[in-house]
Short mmCIF file of C-alpha atoms and ligand atoms in Angstrom, two decimals:
data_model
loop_
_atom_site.label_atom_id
_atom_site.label_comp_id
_atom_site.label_asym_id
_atom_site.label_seq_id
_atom_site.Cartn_x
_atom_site.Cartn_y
_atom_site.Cartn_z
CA UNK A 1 187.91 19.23 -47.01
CA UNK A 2 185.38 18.98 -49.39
CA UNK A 3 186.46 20.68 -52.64
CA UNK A 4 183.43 23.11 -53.40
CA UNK A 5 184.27 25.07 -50.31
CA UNK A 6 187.89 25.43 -51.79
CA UNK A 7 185.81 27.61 -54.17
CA UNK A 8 186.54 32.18 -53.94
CA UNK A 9 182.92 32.34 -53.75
CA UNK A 10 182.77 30.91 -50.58
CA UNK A 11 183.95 33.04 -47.34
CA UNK A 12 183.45 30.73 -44.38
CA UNK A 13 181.77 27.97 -42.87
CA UNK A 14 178.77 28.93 -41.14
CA UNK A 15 176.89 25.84 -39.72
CA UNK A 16 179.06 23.07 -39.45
CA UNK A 17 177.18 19.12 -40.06
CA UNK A 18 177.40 18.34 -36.56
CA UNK A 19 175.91 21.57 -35.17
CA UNK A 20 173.13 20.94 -37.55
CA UNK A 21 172.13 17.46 -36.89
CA UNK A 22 172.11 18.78 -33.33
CA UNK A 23 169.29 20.84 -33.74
CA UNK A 24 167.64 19.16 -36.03
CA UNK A 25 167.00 16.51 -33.58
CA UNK A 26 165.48 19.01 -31.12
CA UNK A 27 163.36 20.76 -33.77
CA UNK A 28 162.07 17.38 -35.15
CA UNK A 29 161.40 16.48 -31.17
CA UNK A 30 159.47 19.54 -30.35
CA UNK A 31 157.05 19.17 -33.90
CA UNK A 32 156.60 15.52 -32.35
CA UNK A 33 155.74 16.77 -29.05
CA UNK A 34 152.95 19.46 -31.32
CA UNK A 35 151.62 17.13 -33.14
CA UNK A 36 151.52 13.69 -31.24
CA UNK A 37 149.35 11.95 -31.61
CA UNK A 38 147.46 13.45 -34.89
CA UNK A 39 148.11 12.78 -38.15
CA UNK A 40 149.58 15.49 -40.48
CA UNK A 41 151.12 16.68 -43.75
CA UNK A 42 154.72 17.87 -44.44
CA UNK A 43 154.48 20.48 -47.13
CA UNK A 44 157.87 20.99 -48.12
CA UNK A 45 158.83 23.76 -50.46
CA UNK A 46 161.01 22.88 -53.41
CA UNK A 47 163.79 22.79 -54.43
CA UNK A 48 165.61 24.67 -51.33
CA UNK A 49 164.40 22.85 -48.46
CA UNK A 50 164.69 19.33 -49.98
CA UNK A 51 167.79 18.37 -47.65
CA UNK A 52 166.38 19.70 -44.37
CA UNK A 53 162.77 18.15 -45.28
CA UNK A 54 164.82 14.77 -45.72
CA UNK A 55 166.57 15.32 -42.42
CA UNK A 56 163.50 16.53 -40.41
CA UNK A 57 160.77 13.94 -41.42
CA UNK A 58 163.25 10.84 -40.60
CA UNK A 59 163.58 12.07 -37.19
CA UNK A 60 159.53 12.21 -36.74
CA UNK A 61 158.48 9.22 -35.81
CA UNK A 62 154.83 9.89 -36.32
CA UNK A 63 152.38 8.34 -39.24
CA UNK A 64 152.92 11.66 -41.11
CA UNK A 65 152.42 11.90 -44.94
CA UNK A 66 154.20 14.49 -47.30
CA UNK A 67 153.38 16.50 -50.60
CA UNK A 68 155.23 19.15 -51.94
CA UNK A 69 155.44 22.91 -53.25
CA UNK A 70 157.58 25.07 -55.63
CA UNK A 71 158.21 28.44 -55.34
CA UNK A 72 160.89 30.48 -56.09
CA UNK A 73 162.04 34.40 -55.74
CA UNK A 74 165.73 34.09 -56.02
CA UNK A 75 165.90 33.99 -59.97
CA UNK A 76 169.16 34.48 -60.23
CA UNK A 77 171.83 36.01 -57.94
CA UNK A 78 171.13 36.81 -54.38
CA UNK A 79 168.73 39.19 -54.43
CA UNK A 80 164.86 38.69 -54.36
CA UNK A 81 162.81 38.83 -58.11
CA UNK A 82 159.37 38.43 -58.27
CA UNK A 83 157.68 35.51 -56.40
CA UNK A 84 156.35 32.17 -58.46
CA UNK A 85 154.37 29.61 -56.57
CA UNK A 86 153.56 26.03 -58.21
CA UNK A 87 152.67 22.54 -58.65
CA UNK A 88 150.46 22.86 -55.13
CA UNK A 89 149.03 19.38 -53.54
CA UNK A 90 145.85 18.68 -54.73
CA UNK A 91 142.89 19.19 -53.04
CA UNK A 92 142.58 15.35 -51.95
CA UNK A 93 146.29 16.05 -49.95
CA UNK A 94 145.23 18.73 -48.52
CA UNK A 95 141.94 19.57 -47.19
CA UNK A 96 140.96 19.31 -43.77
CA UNK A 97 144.30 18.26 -42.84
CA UNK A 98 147.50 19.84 -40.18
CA UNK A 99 149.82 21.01 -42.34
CA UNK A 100 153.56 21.62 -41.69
CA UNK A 101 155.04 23.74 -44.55
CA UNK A 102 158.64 23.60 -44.01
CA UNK A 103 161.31 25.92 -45.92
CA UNK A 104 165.04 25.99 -45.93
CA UNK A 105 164.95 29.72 -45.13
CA UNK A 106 162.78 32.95 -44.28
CA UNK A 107 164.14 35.78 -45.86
CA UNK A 108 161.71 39.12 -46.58
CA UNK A 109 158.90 36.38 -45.74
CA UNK A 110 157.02 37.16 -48.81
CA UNK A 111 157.20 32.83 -49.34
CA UNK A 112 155.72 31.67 -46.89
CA UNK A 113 152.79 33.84 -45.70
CA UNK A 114 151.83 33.76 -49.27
CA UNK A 115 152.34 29.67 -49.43
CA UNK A 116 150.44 30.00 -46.13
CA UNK A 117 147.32 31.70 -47.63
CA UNK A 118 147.15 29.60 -50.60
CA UNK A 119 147.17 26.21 -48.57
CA UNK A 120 144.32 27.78 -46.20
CA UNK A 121 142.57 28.82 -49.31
CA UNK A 122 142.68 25.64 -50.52
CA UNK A 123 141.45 23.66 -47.49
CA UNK A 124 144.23 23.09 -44.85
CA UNK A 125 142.51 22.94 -41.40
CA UNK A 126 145.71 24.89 -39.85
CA UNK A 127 149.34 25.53 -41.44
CA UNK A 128 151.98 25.83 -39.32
CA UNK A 129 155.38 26.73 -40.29
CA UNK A 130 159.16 25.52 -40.25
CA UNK A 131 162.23 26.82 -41.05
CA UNK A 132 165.72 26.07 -41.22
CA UNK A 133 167.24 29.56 -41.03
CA UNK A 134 165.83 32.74 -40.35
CA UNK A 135 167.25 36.09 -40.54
CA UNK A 136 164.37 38.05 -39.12
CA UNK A 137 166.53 41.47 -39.88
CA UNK A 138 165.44 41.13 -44.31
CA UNK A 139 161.76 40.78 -42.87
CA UNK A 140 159.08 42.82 -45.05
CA UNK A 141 155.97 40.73 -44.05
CA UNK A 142 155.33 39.70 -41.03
CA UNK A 143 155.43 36.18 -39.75
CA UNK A 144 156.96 33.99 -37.23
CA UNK A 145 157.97 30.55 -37.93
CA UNK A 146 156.33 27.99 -34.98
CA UNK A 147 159.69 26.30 -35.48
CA UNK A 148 163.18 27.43 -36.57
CA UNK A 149 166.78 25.59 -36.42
CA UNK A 150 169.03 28.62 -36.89
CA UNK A 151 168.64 32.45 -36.68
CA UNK A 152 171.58 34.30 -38.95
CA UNK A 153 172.76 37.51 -39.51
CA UNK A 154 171.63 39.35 -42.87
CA UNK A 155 174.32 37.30 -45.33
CA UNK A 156 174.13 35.37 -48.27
CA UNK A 157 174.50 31.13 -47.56
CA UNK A 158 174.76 28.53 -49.44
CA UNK A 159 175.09 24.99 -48.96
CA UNK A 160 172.35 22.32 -47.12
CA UNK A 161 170.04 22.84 -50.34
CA UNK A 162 170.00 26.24 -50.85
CA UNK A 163 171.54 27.55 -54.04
CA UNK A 164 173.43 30.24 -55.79
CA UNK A 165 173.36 30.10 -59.07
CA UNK A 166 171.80 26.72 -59.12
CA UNK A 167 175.55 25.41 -57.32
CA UNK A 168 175.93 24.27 -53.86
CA UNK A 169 172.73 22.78 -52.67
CA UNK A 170 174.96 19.33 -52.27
CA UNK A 171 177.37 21.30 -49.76
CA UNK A 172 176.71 19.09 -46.02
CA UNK A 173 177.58 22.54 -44.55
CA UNK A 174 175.87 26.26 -44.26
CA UNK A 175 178.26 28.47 -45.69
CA UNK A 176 178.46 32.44 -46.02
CA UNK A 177 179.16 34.00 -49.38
CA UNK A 178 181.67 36.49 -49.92
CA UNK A 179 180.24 39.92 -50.26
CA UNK A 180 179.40 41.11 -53.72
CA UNK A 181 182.50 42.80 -54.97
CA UNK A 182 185.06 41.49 -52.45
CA UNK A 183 188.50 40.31 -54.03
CA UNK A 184 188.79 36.63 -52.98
CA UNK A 185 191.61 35.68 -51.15
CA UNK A 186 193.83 36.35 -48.10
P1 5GP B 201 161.52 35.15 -48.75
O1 5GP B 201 160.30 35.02 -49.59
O2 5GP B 201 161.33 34.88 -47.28
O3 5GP B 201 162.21 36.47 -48.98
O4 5GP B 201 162.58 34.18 -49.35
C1 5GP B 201 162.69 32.89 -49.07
C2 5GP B 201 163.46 32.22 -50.19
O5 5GP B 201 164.53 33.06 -50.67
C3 5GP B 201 164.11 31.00 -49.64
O6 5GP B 201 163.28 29.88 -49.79
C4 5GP B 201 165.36 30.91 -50.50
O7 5GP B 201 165.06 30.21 -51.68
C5 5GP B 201 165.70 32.33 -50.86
N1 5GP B 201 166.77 32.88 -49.99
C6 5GP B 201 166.64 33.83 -49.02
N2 5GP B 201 167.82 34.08 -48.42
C7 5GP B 201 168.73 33.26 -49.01
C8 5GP B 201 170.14 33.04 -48.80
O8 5GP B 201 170.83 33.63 -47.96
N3 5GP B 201 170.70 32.10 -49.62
C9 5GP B 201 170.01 31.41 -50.57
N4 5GP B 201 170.68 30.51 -51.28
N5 5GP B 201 168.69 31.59 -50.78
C10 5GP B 201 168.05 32.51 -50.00
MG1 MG B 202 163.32 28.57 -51.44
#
């Protein structure tokens, strides 16, 4: 048992390692199948989607080349604040090339169509998108990932990179918060 999920905060295990590997594989076997035999970029956006970007591009086994993003809308707490985008490839990284932005999750969408833009303003020939979760139920903008390991229910996870608080990106597991309010225990 590993000890951080011992922790009140944490409700139950949502995605468990093997179920994730799993997919994975299939989701880095389809974006092969897309892509082969053309080069591309792997945009991945920082700091949320560092473990499933490490996971994904190791199971690609095409000459691909990577450069990353930072955004972030989740300033503290689980709800959204407002969105910062930064540290973008540079221009050399980016223009004229396939890129695949890939995110741990798409929430309201507000991330990544914006992330989107930006890279097509800046000279991507096409951005397509990847995510680990979705929960298409928070959407406010709309966009469809080309690629997606999980669809959830609207609840607040942890582990796999993403954060609360800055804690739990280092969990090997998706797991569900316990509501706001709700007395730990039993
Ligand atoms: P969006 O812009 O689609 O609303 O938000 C995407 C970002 O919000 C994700 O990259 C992630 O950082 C954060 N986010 C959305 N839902 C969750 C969640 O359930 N847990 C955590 N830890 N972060 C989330
Ligand atoms: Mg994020």
């Amino acid at each position: 048992m590993n000890e951080l999920l011992v922790h009140p905060e944490i409700e139950r295990v949502l995605l468990r390692q093997n179920e994730i590997e799993d997919r994975i594989d299939r989701v880095s076997a389809d974006i092969a199948e897309a892509y082969r035999p053309h080069s591309f970029t792997v945009v991945p956006v920082l700091t949320g989607s560092f473990v499933f970007a490490s996971d994904l591009v190791r199971r690609i086994p095409l000459p691909l080349e990577l450069s990353f993003v930072w955004a972030r809308s989740y300033r503290d707490g689980r709800s959204p604040g407002e969105l910062e985008l930064g540290a973008f490839p540079t221009a050399a990284e980016i223009e004229g090339r396939s890129v695949l932005l890939v995110d741990d999750i798409l929430d309201t969408g507000r991330t990544l169509s914006s992330l989107r833009e930006e890279l097509l303003e800046r000279g991507a020939a096409d951005v397509k998108t990847c995510v680990f979760l979705d929960k298409p139920s928070r959407r406010q903008v709309e966009i469809e990932p080309d690629f997606r390991c999980f669809e959830i229910e609207d609840v607040f996870v942890v582990g796999y990179g993403l954060d609360f608080g800055g804690r739990y990106r280092n969990l090997p597991v998706v797991a569900a918060l316990r509501p706001q309010g709700d007395a730990a225990g039993g």
